[in-house]
Short mmCIF file of C-alpha atoms and ligand atoms in Angstrom, two decimals:
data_model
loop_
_atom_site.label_atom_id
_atom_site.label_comp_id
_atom_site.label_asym_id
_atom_site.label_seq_id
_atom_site.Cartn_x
_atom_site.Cartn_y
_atom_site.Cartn_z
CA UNK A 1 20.22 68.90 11.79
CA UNK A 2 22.13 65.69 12.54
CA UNK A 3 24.42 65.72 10.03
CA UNK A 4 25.08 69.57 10.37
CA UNK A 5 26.23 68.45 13.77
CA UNK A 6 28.24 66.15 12.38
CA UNK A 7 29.94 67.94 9.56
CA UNK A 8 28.70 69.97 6.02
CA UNK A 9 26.28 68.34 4.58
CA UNK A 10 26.14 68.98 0.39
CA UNK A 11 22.82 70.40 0.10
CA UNK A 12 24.08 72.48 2.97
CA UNK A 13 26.93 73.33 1.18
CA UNK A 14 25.29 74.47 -2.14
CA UNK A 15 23.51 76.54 -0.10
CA UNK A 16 26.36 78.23 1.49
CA UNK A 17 27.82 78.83 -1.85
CA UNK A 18 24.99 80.53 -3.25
CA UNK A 19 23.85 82.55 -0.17
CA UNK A 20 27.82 83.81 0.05
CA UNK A 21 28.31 82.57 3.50
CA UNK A 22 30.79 79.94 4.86
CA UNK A 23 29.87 76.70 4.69
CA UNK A 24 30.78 75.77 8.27
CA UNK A 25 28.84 78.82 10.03
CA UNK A 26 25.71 77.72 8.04
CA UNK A 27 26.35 74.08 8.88
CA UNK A 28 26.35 75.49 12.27
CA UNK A 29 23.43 77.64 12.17
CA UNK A 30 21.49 74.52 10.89
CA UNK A 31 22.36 72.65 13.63
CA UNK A 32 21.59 75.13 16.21
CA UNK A 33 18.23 75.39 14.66
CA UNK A 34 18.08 78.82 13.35
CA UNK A 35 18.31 77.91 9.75
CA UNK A 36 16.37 75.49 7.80
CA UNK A 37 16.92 73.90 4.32
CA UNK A 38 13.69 72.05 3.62
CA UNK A 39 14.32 69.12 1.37
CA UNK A 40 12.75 65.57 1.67
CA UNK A 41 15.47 62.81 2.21
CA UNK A 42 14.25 61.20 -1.00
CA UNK A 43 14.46 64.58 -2.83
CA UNK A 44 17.40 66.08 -2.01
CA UNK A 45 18.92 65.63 -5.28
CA UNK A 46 15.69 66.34 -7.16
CA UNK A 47 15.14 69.50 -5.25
CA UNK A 48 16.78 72.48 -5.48
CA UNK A 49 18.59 73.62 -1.89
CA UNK A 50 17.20 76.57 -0.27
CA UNK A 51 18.35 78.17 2.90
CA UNK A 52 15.69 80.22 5.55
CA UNK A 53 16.73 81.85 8.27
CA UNK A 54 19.60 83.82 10.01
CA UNK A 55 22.21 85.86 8.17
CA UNK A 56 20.23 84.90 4.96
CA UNK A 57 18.32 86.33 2.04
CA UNK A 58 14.97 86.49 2.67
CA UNK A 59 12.88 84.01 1.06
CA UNK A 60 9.68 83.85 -0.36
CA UNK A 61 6.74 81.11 -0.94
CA UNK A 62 4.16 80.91 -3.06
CA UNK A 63 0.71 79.13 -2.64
CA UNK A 64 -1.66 77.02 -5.27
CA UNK A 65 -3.87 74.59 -4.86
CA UNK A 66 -7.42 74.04 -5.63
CA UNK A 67 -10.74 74.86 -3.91
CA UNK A 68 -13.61 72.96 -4.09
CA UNK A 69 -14.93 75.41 -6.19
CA UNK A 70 -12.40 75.85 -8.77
CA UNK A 71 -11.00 72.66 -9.71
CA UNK A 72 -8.51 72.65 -12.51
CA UNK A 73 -5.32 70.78 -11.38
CA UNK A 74 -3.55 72.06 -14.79
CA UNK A 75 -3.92 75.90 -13.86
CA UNK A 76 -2.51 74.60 -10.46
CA UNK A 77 0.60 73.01 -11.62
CA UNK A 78 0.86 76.33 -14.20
CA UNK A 79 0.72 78.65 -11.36
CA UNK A 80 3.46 76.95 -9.95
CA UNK A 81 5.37 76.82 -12.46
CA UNK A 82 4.94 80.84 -12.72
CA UNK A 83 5.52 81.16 -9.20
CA UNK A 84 9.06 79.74 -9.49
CA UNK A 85 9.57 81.28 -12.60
CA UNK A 86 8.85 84.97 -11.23
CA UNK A 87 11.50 83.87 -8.46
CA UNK A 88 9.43 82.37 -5.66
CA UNK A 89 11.80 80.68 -3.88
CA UNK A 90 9.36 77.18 -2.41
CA UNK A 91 5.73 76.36 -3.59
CA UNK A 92 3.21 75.65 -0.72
CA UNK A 93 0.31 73.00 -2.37
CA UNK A 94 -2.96 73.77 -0.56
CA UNK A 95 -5.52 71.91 -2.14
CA UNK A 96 -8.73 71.37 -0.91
CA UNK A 97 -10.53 69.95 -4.44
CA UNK A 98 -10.17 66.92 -6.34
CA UNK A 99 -7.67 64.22 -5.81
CA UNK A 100 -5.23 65.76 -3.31
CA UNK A 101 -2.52 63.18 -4.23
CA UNK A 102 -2.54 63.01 -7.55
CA UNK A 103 -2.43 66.78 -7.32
CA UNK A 104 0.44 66.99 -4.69
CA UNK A 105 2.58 64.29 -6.92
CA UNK A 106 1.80 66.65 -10.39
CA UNK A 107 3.18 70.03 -8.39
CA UNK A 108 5.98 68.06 -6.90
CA UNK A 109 6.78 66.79 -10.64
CA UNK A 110 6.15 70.55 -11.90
CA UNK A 111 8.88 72.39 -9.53
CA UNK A 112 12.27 72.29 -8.43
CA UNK A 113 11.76 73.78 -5.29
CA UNK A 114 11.16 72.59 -2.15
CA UNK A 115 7.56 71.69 -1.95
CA UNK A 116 5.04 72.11 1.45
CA UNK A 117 1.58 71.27 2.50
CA UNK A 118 -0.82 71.00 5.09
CA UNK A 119 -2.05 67.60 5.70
CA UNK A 120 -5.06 68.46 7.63
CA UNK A 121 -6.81 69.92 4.28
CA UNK A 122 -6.57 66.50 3.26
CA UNK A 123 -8.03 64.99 6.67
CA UNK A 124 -10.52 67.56 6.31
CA UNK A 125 -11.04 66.95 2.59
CA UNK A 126 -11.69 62.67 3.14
CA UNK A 127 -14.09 63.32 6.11
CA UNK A 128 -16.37 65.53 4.07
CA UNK A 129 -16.22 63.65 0.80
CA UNK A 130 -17.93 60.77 2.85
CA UNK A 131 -20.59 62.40 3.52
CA UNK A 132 -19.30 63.57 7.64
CA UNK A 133 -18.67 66.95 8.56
CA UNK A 134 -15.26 68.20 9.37
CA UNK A 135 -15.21 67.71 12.85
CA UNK A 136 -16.76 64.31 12.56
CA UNK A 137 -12.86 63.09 11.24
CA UNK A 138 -10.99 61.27 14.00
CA UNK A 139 -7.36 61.92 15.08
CA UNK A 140 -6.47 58.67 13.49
CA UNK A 141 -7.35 60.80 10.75
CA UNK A 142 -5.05 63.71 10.88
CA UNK A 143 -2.58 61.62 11.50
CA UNK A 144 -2.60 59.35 8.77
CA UNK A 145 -2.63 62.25 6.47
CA UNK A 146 0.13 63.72 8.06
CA UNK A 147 1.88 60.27 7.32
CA UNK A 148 0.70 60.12 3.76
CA UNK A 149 2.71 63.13 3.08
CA UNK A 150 5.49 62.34 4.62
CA UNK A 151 5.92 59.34 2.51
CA UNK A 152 4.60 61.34 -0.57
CA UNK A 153 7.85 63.34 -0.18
CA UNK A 154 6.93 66.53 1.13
CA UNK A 155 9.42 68.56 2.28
CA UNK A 156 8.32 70.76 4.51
CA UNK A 157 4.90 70.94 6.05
CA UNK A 158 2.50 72.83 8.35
CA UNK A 159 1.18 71.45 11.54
CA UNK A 160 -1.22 73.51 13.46
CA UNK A 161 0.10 71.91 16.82
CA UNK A 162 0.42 74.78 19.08
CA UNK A 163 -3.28 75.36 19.06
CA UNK A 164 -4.07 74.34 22.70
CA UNK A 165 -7.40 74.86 24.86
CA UNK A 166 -5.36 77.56 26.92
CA UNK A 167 -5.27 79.80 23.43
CA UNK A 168 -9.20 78.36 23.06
CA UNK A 169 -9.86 79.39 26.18
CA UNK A 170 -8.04 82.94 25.80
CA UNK A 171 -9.91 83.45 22.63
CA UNK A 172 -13.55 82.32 24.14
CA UNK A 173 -13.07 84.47 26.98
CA UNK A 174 -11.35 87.47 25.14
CA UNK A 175 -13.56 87.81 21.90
CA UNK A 176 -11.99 88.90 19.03
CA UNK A 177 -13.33 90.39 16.10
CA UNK A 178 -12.65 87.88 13.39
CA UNK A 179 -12.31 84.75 15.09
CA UNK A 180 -10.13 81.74 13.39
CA UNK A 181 -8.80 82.95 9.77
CA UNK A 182 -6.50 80.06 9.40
CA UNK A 183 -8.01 77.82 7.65
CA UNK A 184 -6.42 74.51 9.26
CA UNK A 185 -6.45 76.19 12.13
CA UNK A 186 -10.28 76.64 11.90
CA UNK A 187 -10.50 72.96 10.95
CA UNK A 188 -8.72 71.87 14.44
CA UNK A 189 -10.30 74.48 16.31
CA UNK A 190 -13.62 73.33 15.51
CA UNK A 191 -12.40 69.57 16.11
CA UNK A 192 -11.13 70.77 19.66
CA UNK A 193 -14.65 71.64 20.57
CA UNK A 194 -16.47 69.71 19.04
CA UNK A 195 -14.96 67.19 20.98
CA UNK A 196 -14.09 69.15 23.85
CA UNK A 197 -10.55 67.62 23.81
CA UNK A 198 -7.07 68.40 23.54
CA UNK A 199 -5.52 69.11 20.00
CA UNK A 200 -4.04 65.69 18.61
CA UNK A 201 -1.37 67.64 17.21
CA UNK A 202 0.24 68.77 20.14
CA UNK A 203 -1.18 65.33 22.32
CA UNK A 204 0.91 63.18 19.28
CA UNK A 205 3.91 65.50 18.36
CA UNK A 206 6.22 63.08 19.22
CA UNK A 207 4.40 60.80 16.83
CA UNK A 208 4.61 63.31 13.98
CA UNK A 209 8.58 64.14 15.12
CA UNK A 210 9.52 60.62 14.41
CA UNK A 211 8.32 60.87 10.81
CA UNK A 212 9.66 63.70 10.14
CA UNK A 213 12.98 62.57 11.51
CA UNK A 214 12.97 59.49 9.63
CA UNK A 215 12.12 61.33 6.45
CA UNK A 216 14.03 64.66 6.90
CA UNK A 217 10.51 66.84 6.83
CA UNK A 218 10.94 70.23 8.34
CA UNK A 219 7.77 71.48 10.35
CA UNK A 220 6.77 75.02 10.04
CA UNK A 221 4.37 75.01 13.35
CA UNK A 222 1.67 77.09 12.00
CA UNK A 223 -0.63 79.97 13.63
CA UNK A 224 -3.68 78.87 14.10
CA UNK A 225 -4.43 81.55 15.90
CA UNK A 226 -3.17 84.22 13.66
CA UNK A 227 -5.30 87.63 13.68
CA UNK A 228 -7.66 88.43 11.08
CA UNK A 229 -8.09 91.87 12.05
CA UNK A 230 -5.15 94.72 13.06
CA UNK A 231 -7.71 94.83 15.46
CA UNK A 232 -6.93 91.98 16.92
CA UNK A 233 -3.33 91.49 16.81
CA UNK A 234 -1.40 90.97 19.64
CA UNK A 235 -4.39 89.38 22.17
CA UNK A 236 -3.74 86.65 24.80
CA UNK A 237 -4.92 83.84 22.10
CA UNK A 238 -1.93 84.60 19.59
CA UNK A 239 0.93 84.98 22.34
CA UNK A 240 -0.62 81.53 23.63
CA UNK A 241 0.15 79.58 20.69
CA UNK A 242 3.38 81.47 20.44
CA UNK A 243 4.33 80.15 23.65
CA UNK A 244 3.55 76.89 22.96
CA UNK A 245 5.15 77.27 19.33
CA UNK A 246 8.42 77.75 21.78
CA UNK A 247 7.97 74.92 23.67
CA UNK A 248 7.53 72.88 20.20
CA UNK A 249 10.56 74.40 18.84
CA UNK A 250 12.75 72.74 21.59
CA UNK A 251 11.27 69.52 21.09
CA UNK A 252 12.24 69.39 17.22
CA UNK A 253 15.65 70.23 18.47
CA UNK A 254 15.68 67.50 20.85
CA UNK A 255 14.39 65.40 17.88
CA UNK A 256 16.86 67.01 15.54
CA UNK A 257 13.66 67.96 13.20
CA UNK A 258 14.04 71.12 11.61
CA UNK A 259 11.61 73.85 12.08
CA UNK A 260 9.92 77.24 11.49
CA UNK A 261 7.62 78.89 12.95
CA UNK A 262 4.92 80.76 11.25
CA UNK A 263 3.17 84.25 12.26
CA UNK A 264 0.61 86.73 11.46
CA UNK A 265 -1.47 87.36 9.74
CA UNK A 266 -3.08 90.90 10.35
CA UNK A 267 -0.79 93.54 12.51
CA UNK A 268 -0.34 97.15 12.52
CA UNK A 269 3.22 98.83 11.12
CA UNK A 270 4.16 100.02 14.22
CA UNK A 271 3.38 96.79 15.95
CA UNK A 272 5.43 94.46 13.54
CA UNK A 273 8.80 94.84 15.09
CA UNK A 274 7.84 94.12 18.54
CA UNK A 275 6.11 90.55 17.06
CA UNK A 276 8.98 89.55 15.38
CA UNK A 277 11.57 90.05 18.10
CA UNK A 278 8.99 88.57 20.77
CA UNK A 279 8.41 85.34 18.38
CA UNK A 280 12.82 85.11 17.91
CA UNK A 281 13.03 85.25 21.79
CA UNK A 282 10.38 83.04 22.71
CA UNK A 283 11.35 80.47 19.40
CA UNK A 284 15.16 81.12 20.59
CA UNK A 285 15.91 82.21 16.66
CA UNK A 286 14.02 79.70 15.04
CA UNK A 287 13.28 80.76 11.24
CA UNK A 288 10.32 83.23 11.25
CA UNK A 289 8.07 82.59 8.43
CA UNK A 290 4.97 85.52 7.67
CA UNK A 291 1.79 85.25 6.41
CA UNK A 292 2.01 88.76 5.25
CA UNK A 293 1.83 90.32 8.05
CA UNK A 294 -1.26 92.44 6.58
CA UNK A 295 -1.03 95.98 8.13
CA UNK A 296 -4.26 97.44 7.50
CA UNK A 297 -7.51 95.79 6.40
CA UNK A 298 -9.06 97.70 3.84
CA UNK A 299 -7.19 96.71 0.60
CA UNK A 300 -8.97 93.83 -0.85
CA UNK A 301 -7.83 93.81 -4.39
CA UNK A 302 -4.56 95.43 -3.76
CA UNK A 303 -3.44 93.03 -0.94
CA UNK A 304 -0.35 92.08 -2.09
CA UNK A 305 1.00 95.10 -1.50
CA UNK A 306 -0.60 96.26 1.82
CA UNK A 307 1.32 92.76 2.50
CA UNK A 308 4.69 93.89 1.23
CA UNK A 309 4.60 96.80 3.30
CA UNK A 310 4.07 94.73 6.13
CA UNK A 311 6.71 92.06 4.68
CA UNK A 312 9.16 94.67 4.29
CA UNK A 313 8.91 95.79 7.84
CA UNK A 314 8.70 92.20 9.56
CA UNK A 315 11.88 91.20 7.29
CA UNK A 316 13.75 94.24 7.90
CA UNK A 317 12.96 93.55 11.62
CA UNK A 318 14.50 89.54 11.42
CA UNK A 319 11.49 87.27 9.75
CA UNK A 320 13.29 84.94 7.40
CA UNK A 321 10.53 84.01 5.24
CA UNK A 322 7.29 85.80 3.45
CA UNK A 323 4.43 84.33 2.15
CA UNK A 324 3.67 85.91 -0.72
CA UNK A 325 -0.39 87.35 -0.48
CA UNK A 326 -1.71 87.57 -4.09
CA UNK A 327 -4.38 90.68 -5.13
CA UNK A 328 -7.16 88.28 -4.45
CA UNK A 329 -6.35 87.78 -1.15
CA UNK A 330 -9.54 87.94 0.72
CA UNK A 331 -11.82 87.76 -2.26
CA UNK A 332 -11.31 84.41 -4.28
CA UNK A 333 -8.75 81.81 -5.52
CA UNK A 334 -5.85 83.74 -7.53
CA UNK A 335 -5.30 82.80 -11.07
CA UNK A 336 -1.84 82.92 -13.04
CA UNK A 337 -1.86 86.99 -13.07
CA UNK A 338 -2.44 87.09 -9.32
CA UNK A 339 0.42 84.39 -8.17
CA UNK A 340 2.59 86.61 -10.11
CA UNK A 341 2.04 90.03 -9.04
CA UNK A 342 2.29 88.40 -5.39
CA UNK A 343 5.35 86.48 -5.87
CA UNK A 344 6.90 89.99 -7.14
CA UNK A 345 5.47 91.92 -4.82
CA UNK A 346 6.90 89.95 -2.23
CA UNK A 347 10.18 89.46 -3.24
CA UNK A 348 10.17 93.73 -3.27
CA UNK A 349 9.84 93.11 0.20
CA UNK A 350 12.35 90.89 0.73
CA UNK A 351 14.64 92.78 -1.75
CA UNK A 352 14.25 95.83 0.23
CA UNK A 353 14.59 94.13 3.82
CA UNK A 354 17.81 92.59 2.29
CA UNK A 355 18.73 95.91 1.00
CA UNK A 356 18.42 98.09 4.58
CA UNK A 357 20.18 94.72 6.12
CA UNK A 358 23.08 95.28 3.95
CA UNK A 359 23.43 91.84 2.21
CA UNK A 360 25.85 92.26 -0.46
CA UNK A 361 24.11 90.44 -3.44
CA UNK A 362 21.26 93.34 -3.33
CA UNK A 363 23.37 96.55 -2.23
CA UNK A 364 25.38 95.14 -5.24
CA UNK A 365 22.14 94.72 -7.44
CA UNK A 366 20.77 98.27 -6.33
CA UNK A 367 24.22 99.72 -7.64
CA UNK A 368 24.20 98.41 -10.79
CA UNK A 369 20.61 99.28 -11.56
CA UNK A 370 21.98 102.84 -10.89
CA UNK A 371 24.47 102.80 -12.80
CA UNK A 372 22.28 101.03 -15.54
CA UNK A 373 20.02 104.35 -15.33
CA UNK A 374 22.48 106.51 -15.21
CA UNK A 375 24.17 105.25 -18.65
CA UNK A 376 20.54 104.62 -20.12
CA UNK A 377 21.36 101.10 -20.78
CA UNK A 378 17.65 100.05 -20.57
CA UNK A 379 18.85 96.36 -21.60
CA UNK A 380 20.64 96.15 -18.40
CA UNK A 381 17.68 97.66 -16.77
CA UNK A 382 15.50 94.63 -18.12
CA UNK A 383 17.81 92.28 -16.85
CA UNK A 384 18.07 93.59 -13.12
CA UNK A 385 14.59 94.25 -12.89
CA UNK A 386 12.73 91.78 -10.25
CA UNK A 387 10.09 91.62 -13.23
CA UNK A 388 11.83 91.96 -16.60
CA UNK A 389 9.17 91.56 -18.55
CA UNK A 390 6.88 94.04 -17.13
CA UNK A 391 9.41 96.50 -17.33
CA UNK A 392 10.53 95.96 -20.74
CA UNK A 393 6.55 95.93 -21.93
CA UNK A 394 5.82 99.71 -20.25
CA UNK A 395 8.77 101.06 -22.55
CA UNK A 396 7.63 98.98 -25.53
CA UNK A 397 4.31 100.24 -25.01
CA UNK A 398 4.94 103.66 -24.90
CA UNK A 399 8.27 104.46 -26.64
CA UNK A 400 10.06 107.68 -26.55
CA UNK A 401 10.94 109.78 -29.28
CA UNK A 402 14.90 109.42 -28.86
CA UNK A 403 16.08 106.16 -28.22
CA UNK A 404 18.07 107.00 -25.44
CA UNK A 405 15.40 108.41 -22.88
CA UNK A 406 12.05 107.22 -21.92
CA UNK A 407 8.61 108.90 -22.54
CA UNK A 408 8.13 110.29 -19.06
CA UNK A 409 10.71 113.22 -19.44
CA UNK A 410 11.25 113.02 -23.21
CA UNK A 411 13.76 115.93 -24.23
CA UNK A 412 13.88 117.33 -20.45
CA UNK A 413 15.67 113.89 -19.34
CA UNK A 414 17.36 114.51 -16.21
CA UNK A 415 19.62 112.01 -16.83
CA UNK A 416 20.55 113.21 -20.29
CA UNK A 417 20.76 116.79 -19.70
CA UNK A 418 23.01 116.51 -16.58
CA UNK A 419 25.15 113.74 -18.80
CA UNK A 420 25.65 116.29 -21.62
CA UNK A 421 26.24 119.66 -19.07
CA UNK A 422 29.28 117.42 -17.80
CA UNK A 423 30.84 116.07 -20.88
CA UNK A 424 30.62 119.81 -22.11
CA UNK A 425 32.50 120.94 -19.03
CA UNK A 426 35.26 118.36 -19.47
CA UNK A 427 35.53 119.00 -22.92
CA UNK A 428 36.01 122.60 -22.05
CA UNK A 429 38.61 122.14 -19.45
S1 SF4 B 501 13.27 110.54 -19.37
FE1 SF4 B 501 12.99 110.99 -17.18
S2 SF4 B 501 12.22 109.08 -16.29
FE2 SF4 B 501 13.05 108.59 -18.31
S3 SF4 B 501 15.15 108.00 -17.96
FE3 SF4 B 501 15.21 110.18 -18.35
S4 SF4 B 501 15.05 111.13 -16.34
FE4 SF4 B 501 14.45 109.00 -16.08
#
């Protein structure tokens, strides 16, 4: 943020150049705070620049990590590595099995894209591998973890600092029907009153802006107190943290620590637009990064798309970011299959936000896939398609008859017939 003050950074640049905008206005936009580009100061040339927020394509993340349950740090760095192949556009790493580290450092290796976490997994992760419970950790703790990954070269991360007791308070009194869903949220929740004290995240942000000055981190201030229900979207606990979220914002300006702010979770369609502009007023136009939003509850196994509906609407509406929900949202930790069907199914979401925004790259990329159908050029097809190889596979798998059409109309192609009725008529005339 300093530097865009200053002048045009390169990473800045390169972004500029690829998203199509001017280099100045984005420099700008950085510094003002309503665009991030996440990259570690000791990765910036390792790590490929990517822009989120205003005026921008929409982006998308992925997540891996382990569980304590499934353990196999190899099919972690693999989904990552299919996650940025399928176009995901950062990797979140949130491990909570094995050697956190060792598996951070492997994913980091694995990708070119910027790279997040959340530390207090890890907090989490030490206190309960020595035998304590969670809430046993102390905020010495959290901390340190937070620290660790700064230095590891992480470069972006979630805090869940805008938990406070007011939103603890709102929630005790309120009721809700799924309580905490986020899972570091959870994990400081339960610290919070446990020790009936204030959360260390928000009592030490000033603490965790200095790191992230000194090492160029951006902090997406999570949602602890996302809903887990479309039931419960929108109650005093969630607009709580939101406020506070605000208030954080401004500090990491002040600090000139980039930031995002992340969102829910579980909302109805018709509620999505009024969440988004609420949390771009109240965050003064910080990037908006989704966790879905999920828009109705009963689609466990087919997730990923009740989230892309949702995505598409919060996007279309100004969030800057969507975090990609995989078909096993819900049920257990995806494998290789189900980071890719999320990481497409998001960036549908995106493409088709980007599309009713207007952005030029996809009006221009929805125009040439018509004209692609229109000639029957099915190569082309394959190569615009968001998942080429999916597509190309359905018309392997079930060829036509005549090259030129496709099994669904055979002879009766629309296309075709319509083609031929019109060269006939300007042969005739
Ligand atoms: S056969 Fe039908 S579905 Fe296939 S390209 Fe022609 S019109 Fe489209």
């Amino acid at each position: 943020m300093e530097e865009c003050r200053r002048g045009v950074p390169e990473t800045v640049r390169r972004v500029a150049e690829e998203e199509g905008v001017r280099p100045e206005k984005l420099a700008r936009r950085v510094a003002e705070g309503r665009v991030v580009v996440p990259a570690h100061a000791d990765r910036r040339e390792e790590v490929r620049p990517v822009g989120i927020g205003e005026g921008l394509r929409v982006k998308v993340n992925a997540n891996v990590g382990t569980s304590p349950e499934v353990c196999d740090p190899d099919l972690e760095v693999e989904k990552a590595r299919a996650a940025v192949e399928h176009g995901a556009d950062t990797v979140m790493d949130l491990s909570t099995g094995g050697d956190l580290g060792k598996i951070r450092r492997r994913i980091m290796e694995a990708v070119d894209v910027p790279v997040g976490t959340v530390p207090v997994y890890e907090a989490a992760v030490e206190a309960t591998s020595r035998g304590r419970a969670v809430v046993d950790m102390d905020e010495d703790d959290m901390l340190r973890a937070v620290e660790r990954h700064m230095r590891d070269g992480v470069d972006f991360m979630t805090i869940h600092c805008a938990v406070t007791w007011d939103a603890l308070n709102d929630l005790l009194r309120r009721g809700r029907l799924l309580g905490v869903v986020s899972r570091g949220g959870a994990i400081v929740a339960a610290w919070m009153i446990h020790h009936e004290e204030e959360n260390p995240l928000y009592e030490h942000f000033d603490y965790i802006l200095e790191l992230a000055r000194e090492h160029d981190v951006t902090l997406s201030l999570g949602d602890a107190m996302r809903p887990g229900s479309v039931l419960d979207a929108n109650d005093p606990a969630q607009h709580r943290e939101l406020l506070v979220q605000g208030e954080l914002v401004d500090r990491c300006r002040e600090y000139g620590v980039q930031a995002m702010v992340e969102g829910p979770g579980h909302v109805p369609l018709d509620q999505i637009p009024a969440v988004v502009r609420l949390q771009k007023r109240v965050c003064d136009g910080a990037p908006f990064y989704v966790l879905g939003p999920v828009p109705t509850d009963v689609a466990p196994g087919y997730d990923h798309i009740a989230a892309a509906i949702g995505g598409a609407i919060a996007a279309y509406h100004g969030a800057d970011f969507l975090c990609y929900v995989t078909p096993a949202e819900h049920l257990a930790l995806p494998d290789v299959r189900d980071v890719i069907e999320g990481v497409i199914a998001a960036r549908i979401a995106a493409h088709a936000a980007d599309t009713a925004r207007g952005l030029e790259y996809a009006v221009k990329e929805n125009e040439e896939m018509g004209r692609a159908r229109w000639e029957l050029d099915w190569e082309r097809q394959f190569e615009l398609a968001l998942d080429p190889e999916r597509a190309r596979r359905y018309r392997e798998e079930r060829p036509p008859q005549a090259r030129e059409q496709c099994s669904m109309c055979g002879e009766y192609c629309a296309i075709k017939i319509v083609r031929e009725a019109l060269e006939r008529q300007r042969e005739r005339s």
